[in-house]
Structures are given as C-alpha cells and as structure tokens.
Tab-separated table of N, CA and C in Angstrom:
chain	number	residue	atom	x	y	z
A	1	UNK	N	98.337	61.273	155.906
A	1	UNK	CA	97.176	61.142	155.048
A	1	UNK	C	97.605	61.388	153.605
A	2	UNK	N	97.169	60.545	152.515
A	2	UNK	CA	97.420	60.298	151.174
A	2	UNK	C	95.989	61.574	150.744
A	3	UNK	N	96.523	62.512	149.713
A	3	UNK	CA	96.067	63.182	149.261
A	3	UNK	C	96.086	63.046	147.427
A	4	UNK	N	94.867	62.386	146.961
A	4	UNK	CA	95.044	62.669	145.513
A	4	UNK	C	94.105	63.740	144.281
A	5	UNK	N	95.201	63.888	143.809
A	5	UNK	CA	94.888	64.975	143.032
A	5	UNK	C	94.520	64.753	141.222
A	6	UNK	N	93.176	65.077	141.138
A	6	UNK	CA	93.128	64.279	139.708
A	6	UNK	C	93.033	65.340	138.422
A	7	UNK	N	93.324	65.851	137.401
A	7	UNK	CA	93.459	66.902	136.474
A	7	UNK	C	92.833	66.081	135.184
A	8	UNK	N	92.014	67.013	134.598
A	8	UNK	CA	91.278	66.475	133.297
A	8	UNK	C	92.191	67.100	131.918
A	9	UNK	N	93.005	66.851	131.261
A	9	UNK	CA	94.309	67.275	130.516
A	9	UNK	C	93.752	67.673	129.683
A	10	UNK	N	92.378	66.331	129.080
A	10	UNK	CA	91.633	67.289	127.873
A	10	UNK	C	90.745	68.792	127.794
A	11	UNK	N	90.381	68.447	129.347
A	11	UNK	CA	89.616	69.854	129.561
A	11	UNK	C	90.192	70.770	129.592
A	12	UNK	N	91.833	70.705	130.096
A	12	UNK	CA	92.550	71.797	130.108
A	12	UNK	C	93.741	72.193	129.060
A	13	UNK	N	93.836	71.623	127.920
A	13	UNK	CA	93.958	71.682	126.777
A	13	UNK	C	92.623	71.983	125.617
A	14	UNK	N	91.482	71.900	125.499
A	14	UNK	CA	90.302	72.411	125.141
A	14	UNK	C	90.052	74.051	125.654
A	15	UNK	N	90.431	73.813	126.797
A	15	UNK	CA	90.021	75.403	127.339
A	15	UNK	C	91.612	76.421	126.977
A	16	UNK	N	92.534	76.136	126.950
A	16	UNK	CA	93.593	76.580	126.030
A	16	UNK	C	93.472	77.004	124.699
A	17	UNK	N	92.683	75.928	123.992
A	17	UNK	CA	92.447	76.259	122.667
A	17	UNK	C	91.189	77.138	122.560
A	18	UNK	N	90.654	77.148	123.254
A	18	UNK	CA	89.305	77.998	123.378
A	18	UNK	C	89.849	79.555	124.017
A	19	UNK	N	90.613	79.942	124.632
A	19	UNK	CA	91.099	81.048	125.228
A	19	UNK	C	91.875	81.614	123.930
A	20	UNK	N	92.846	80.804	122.973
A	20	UNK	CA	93.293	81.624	122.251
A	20	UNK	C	92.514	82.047	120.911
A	21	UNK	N	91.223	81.336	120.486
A	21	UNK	CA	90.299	81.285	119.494
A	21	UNK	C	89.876	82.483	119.718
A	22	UNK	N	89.339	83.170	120.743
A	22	UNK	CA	88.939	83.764	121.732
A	22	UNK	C	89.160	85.408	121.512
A	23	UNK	N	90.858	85.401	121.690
A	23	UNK	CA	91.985	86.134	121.330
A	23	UNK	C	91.768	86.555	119.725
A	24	UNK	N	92.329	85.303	119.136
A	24	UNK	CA	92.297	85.714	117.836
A	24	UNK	C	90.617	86.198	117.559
A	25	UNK	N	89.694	85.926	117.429
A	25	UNK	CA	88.221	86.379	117.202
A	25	UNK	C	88.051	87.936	117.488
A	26	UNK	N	88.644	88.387	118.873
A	26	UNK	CA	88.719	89.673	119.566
A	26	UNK	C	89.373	90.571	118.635
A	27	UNK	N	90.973	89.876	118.047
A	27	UNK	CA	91.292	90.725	117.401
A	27	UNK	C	90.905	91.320	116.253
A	28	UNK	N	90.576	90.073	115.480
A	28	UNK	CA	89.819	90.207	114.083
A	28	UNK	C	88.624	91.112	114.364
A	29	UNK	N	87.856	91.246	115.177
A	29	UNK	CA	86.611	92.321	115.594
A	29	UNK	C	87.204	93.430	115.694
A	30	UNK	N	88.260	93.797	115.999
A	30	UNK	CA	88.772	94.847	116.687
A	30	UNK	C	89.340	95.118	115.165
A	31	UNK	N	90.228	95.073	114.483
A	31	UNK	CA	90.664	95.187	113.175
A	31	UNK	C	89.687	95.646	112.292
A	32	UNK	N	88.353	94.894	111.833
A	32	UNK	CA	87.469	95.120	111.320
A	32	UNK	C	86.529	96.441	111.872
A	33	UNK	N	86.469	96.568	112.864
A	33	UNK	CA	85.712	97.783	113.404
A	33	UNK	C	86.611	99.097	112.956
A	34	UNK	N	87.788	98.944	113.571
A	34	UNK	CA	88.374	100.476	113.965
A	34	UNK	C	89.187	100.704	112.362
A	35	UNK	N	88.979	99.804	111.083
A	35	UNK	CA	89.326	100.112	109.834
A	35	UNK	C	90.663	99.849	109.648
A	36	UNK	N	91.347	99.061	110.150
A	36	UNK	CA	92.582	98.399	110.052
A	36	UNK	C	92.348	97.491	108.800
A	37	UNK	N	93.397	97.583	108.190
A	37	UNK	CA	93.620	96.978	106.766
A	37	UNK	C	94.044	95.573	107.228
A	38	UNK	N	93.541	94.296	106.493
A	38	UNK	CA	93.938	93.398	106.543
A	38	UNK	C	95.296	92.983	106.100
A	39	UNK	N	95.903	91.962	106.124
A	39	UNK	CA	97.458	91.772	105.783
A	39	UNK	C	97.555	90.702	104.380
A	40	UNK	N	96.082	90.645	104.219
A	40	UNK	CA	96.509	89.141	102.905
A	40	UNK	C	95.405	89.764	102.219
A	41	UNK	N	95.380	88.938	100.517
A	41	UNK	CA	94.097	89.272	100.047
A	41	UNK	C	93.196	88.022	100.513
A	42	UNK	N	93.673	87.476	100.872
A	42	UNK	CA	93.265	85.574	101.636
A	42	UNK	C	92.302	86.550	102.702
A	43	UNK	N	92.404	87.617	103.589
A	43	UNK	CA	91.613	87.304	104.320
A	43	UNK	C	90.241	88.804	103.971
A	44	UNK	N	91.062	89.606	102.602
A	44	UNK	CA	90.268	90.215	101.824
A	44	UNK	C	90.864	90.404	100.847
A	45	UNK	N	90.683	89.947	99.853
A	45	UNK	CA	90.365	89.517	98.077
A	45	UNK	C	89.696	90.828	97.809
A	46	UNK	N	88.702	91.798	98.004
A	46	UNK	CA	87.649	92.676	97.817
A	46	UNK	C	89.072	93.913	97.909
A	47	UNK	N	89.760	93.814	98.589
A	47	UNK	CA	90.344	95.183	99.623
A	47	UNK	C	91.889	94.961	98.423
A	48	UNK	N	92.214	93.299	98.163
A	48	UNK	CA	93.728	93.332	97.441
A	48	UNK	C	93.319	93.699	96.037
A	49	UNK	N	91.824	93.364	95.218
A	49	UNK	CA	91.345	93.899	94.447
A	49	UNK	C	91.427	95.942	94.033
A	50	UNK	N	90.828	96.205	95.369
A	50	UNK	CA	90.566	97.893	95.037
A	50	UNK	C	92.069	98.381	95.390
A	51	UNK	N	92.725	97.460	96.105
A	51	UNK	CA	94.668	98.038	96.384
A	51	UNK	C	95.601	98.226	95.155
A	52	UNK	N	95.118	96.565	94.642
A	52	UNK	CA	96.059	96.879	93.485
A	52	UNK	C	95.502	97.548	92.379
A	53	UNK	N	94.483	98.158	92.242
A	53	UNK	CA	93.710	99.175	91.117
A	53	UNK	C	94.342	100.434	91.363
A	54	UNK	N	94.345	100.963	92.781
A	54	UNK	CA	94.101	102.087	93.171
A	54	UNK	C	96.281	101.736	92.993
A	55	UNK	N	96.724	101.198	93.452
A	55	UNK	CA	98.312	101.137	93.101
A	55	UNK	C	98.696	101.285	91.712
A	56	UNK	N	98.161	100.994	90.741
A	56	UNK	CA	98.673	100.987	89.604
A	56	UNK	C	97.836	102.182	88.817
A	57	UNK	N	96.947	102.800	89.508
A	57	UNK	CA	96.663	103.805	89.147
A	57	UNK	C	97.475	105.281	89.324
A	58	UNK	N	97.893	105.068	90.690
A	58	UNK	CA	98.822	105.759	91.154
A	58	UNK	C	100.036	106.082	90.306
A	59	UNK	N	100.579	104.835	89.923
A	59	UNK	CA	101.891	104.579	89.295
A	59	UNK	C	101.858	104.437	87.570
A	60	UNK	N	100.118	105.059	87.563
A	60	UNK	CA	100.222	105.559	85.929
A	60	UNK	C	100.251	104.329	84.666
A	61	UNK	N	100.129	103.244	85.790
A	61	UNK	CA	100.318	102.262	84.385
A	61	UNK	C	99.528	101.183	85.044
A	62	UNK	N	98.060	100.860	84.370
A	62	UNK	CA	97.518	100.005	84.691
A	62	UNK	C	98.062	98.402	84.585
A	63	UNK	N	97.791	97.109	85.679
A	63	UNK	CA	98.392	96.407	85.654
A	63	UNK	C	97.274	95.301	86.020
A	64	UNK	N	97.717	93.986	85.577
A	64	UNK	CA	96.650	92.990	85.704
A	64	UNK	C	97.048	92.181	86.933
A	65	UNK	N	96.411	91.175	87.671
A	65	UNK	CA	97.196	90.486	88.472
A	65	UNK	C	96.400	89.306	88.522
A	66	UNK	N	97.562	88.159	88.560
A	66	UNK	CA	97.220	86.728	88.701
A	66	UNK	C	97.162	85.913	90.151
A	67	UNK	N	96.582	85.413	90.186
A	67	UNK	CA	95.590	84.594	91.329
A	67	UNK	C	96.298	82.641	91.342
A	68	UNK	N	96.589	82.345	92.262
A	68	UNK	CA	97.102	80.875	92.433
A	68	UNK	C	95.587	80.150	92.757
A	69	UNK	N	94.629	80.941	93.091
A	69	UNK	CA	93.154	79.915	93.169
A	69	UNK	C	91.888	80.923	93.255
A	70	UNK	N	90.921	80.629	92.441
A	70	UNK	CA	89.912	80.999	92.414
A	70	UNK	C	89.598	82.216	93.085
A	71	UNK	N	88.683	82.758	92.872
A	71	UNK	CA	87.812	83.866	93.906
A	71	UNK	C	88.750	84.825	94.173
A	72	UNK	N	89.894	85.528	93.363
A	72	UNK	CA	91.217	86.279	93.435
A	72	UNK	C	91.588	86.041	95.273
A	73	UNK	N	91.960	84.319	94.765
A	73	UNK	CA	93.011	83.986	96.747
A	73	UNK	C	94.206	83.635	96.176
A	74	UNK	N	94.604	82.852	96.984
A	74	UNK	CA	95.955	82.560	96.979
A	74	UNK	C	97.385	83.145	96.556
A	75	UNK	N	98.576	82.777	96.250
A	75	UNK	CA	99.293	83.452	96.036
A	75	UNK	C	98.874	84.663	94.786
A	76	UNK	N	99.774	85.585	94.468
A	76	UNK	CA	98.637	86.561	93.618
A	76	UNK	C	100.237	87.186	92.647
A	77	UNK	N	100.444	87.880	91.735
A	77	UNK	CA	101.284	88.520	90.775
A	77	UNK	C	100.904	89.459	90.078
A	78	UNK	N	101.120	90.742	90.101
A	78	UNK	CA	101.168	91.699	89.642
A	78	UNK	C	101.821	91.929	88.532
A	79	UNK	N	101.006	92.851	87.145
A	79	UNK	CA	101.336	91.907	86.012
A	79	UNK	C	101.710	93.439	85.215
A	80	UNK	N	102.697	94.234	84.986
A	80	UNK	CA	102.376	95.197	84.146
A	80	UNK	C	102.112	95.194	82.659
A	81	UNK	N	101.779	96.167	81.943
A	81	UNK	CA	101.944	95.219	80.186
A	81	UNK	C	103.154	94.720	79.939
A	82	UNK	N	103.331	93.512	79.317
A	82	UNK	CA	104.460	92.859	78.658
A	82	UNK	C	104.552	91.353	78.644
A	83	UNK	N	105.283	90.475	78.562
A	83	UNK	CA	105.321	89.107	78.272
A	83	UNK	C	106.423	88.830	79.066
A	84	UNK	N	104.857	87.413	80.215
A	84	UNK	CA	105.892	86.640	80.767
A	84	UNK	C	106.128	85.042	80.727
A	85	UNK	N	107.026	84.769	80.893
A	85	UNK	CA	107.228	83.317	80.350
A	85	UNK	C	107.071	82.764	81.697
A	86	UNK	N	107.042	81.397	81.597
A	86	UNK	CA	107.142	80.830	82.961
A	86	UNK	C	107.959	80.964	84.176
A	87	UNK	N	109.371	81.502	83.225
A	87	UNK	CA	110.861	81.918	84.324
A	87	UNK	C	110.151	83.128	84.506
A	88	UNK	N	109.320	83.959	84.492
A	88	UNK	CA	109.085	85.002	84.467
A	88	UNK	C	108.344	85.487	85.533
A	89	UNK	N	107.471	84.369	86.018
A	89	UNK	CA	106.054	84.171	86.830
A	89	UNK	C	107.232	83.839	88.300
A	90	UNK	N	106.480	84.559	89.546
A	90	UNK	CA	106.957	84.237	90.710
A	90	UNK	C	105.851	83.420	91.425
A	91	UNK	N	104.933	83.422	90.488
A	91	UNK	CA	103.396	82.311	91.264
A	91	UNK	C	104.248	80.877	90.510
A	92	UNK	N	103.653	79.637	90.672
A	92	UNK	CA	104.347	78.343	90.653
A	92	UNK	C	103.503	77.965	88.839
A	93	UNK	N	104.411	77.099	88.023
A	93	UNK	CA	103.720	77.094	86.966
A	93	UNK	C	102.551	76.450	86.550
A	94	UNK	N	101.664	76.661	85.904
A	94	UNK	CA	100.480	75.999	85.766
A	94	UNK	C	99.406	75.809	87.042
A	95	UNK	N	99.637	77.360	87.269
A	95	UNK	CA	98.512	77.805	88.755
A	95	UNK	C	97.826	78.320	89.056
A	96	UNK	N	97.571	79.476	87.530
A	96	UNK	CA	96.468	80.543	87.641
A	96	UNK	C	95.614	79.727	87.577
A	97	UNK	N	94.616	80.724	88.362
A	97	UNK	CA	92.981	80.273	88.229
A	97	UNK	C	92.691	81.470	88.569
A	98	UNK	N	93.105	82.583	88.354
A	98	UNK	CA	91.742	83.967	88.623
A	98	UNK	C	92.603	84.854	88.010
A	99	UNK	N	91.859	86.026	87.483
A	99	UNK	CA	92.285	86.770	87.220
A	99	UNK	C	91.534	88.278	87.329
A	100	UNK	N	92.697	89.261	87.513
A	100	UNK	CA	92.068	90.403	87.855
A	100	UNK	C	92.552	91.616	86.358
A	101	UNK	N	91.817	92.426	85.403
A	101	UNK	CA	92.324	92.627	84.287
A	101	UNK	C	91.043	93.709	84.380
A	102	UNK	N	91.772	95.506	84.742
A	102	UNK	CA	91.265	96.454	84.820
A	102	UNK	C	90.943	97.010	83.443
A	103	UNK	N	89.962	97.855	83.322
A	103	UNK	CA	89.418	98.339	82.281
A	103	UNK	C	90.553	98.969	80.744
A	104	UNK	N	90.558	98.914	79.656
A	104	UNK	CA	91.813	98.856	78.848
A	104	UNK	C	93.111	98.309	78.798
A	105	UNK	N	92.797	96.948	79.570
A	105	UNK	CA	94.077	95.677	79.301
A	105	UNK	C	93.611	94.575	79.026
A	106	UNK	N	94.163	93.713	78.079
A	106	UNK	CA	93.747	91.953	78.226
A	106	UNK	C	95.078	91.501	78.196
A	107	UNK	N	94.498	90.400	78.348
A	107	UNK	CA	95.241	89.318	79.409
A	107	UNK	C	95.340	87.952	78.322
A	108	UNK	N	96.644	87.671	77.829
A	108	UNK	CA	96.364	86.346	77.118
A	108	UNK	C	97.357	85.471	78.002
A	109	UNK	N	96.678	84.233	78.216
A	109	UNK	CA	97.273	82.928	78.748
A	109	UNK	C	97.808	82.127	77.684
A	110	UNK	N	98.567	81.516	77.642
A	110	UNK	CA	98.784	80.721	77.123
A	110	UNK	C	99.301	79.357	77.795
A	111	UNK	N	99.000	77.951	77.271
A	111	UNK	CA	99.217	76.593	77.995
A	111	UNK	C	100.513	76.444	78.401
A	112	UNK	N	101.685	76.591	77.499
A	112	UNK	CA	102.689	76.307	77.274
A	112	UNK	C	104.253	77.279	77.406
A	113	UNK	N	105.067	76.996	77.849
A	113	UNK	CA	106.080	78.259	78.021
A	113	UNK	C	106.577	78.500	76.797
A	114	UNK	N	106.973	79.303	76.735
A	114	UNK	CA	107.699	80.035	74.871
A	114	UNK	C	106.200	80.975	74.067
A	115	UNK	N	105.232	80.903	74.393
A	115	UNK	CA	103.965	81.646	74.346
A	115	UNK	C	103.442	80.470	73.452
A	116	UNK	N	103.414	79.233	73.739
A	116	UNK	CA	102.964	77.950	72.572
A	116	UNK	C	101.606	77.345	73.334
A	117	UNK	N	101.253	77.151	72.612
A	117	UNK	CA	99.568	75.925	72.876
A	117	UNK	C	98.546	76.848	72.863
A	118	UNK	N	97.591	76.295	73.492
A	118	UNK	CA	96.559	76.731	73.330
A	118	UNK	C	96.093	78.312	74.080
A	119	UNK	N	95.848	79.098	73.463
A	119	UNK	CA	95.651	80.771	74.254
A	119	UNK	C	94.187	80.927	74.491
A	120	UNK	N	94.389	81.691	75.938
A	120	UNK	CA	92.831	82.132	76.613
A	120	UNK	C	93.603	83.527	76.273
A	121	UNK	N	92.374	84.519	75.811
A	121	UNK	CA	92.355	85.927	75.689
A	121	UNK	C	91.440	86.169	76.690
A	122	UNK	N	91.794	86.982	77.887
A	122	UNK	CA	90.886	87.385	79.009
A	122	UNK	C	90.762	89.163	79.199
A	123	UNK	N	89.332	90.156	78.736
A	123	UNK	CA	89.199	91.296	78.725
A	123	UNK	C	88.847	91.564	80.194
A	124	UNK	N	88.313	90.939	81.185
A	124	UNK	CA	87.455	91.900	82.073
A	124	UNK	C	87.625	90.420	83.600
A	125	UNK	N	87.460	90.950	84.584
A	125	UNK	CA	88.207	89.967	85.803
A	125	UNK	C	87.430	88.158	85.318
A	126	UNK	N	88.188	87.972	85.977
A	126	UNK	CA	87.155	86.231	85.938
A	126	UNK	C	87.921	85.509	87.715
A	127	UNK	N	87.030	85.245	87.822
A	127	UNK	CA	87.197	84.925	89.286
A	127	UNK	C	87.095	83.439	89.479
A	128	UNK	N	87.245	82.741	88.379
A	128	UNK	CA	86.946	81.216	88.031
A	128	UNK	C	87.623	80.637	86.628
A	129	UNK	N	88.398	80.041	86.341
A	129	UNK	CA	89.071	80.363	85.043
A	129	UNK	C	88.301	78.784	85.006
A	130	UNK	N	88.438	77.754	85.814
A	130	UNK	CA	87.372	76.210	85.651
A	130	UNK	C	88.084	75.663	84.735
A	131	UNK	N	87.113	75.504	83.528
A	131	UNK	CA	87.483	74.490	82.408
A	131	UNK	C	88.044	75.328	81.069
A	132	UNK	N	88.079	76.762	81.434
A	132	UNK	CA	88.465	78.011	80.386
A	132	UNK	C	90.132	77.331	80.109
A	133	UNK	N	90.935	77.514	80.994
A	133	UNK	CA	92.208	77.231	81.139
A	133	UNK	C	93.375	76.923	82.256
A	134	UNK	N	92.289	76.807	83.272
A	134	UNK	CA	92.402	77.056	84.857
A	134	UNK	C	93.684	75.683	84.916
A	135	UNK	N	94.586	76.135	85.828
A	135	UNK	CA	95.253	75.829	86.100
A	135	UNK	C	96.634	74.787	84.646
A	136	UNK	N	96.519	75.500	83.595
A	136	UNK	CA	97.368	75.314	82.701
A	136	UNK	C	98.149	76.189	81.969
A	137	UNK	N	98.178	77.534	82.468
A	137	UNK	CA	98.694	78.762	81.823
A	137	UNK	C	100.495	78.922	81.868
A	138	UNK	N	101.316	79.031	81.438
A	138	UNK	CA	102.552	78.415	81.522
A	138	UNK	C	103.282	79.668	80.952
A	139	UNK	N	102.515	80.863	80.314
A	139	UNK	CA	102.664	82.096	80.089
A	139	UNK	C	101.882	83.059	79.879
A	140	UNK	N	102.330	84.021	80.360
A	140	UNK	CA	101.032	85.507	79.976
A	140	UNK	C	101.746	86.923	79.118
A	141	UNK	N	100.457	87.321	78.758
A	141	UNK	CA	100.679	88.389	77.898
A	141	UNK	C	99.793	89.328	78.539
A	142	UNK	N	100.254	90.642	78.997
A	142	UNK	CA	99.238	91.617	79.380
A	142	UNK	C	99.657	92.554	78.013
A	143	UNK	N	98.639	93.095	77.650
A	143	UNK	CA	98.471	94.131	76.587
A	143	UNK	C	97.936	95.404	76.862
A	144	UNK	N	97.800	96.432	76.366
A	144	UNK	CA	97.162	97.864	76.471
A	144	UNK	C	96.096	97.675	75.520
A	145	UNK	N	94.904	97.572	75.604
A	145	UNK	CA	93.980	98.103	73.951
A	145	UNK	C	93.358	98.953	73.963
C-alpha cells in the first residue's frame, strides 16, 4: 500500500517565524519589566540621552553628542568641548540630524570641513535639525559658555 504524505512548507515556515517573534517579544517584556538596560539608544534614545548626561557628569566635563538621524537615533558621537573636523567625526560626513547639547555648551555646525560655509549655532537639544542644517554639517565646534 502507497502511503502519501503531504506538508504545507508555508505553514511551517510561518509558524517558525511566528515562534521566534514570539521569543524575541518575551524577551523584550522580560527586559523591560525586571529594569534591564537596553543595548542601543535605537531601542531607547530617552535612556542614551539621561546615560550620556549622567556620564559626562561623572567625568566632570560636560559633553554634547551627535545623532546620524533624527529623534537622537542612529549612529550617535560623543562630543567633548573642542573642534572637530570631518577626519575628526567617527559618524559618516554630512549626517547629523540631532543633537543633544546639555545645559552650558553650544554646539556650532558648520557645512563645510576646515570650519568653512555656512554655521548653525545650536544652545539647547534639537531632535530635528530638517531644513536648519540637517544633514550638511562637515564640522563641529562644542564650546563651554
């Protein structure tokens, strides 16, 4: 007697992907409950915000930090006072778009590397740099005032 056997591949590839969604969801609940620190500011921006305040407070010298996209995400740079040129920046050039700039520092952008073109002076966070200078900054200046 011929015995056939028929398997639904999508159903059992769907339910694969659904078992590990599953997993990951569990963990993220579990992280979030029992006060486990997240690992990116990507998956808290709020937490890499009060980290790097509370770090450079620590270390006595307030510091600004730059953002590769909006809403302080993406890659991010920690900025102490001083001048950096584009060789200077470990974020990619012409990428800020956020900025984080604690109470008695500003923050000047400038378009161009060598500190040339056009300058944004930034006092207090901006979480949207848009049509300010967003994504053309090619050097920075953190200051003390």
């Amino acid at each position: 007697m011929v015995q056939i056997l028929n398997t639904n591949a999508l159903s059992l590839i769907t339910q694969n992907n659904l078992e590990k969604s599953h997993a990951a969801l569990s963990n993220a609940i579990e992280s979030l409950s029992s006060g486990m620190s997240t690992d990116s500011a990507h998956a808290d921006a709020a937490g890499m915000t009060i980290a790097s305040r509370s770090d450079s407070a620590v270390h006595g010298v307030p510091s600004a930090v730059v953002y590769t996209e909006p809403l302080f995400e993406g890659n991010s740079q920690i900025l102490a006072p001083g001048r950096y040129d584009s060789s200077d920046l470990t974020i990619p050039d012409d990428s800020i778009s956020s900025v984080i700039v604690p109470t008695g520092l500003r923050v000047t952008l400038f378009e161009h590397a060598g500190f040339t073109g056009e300058e944004t002076v930034i006092q207090s966070d901006t979480d949207a740099l848009g049509a300010i200078i967003d994504g053309t900054a090619s050097a920075v200046v953190v200051e003390m005032i």
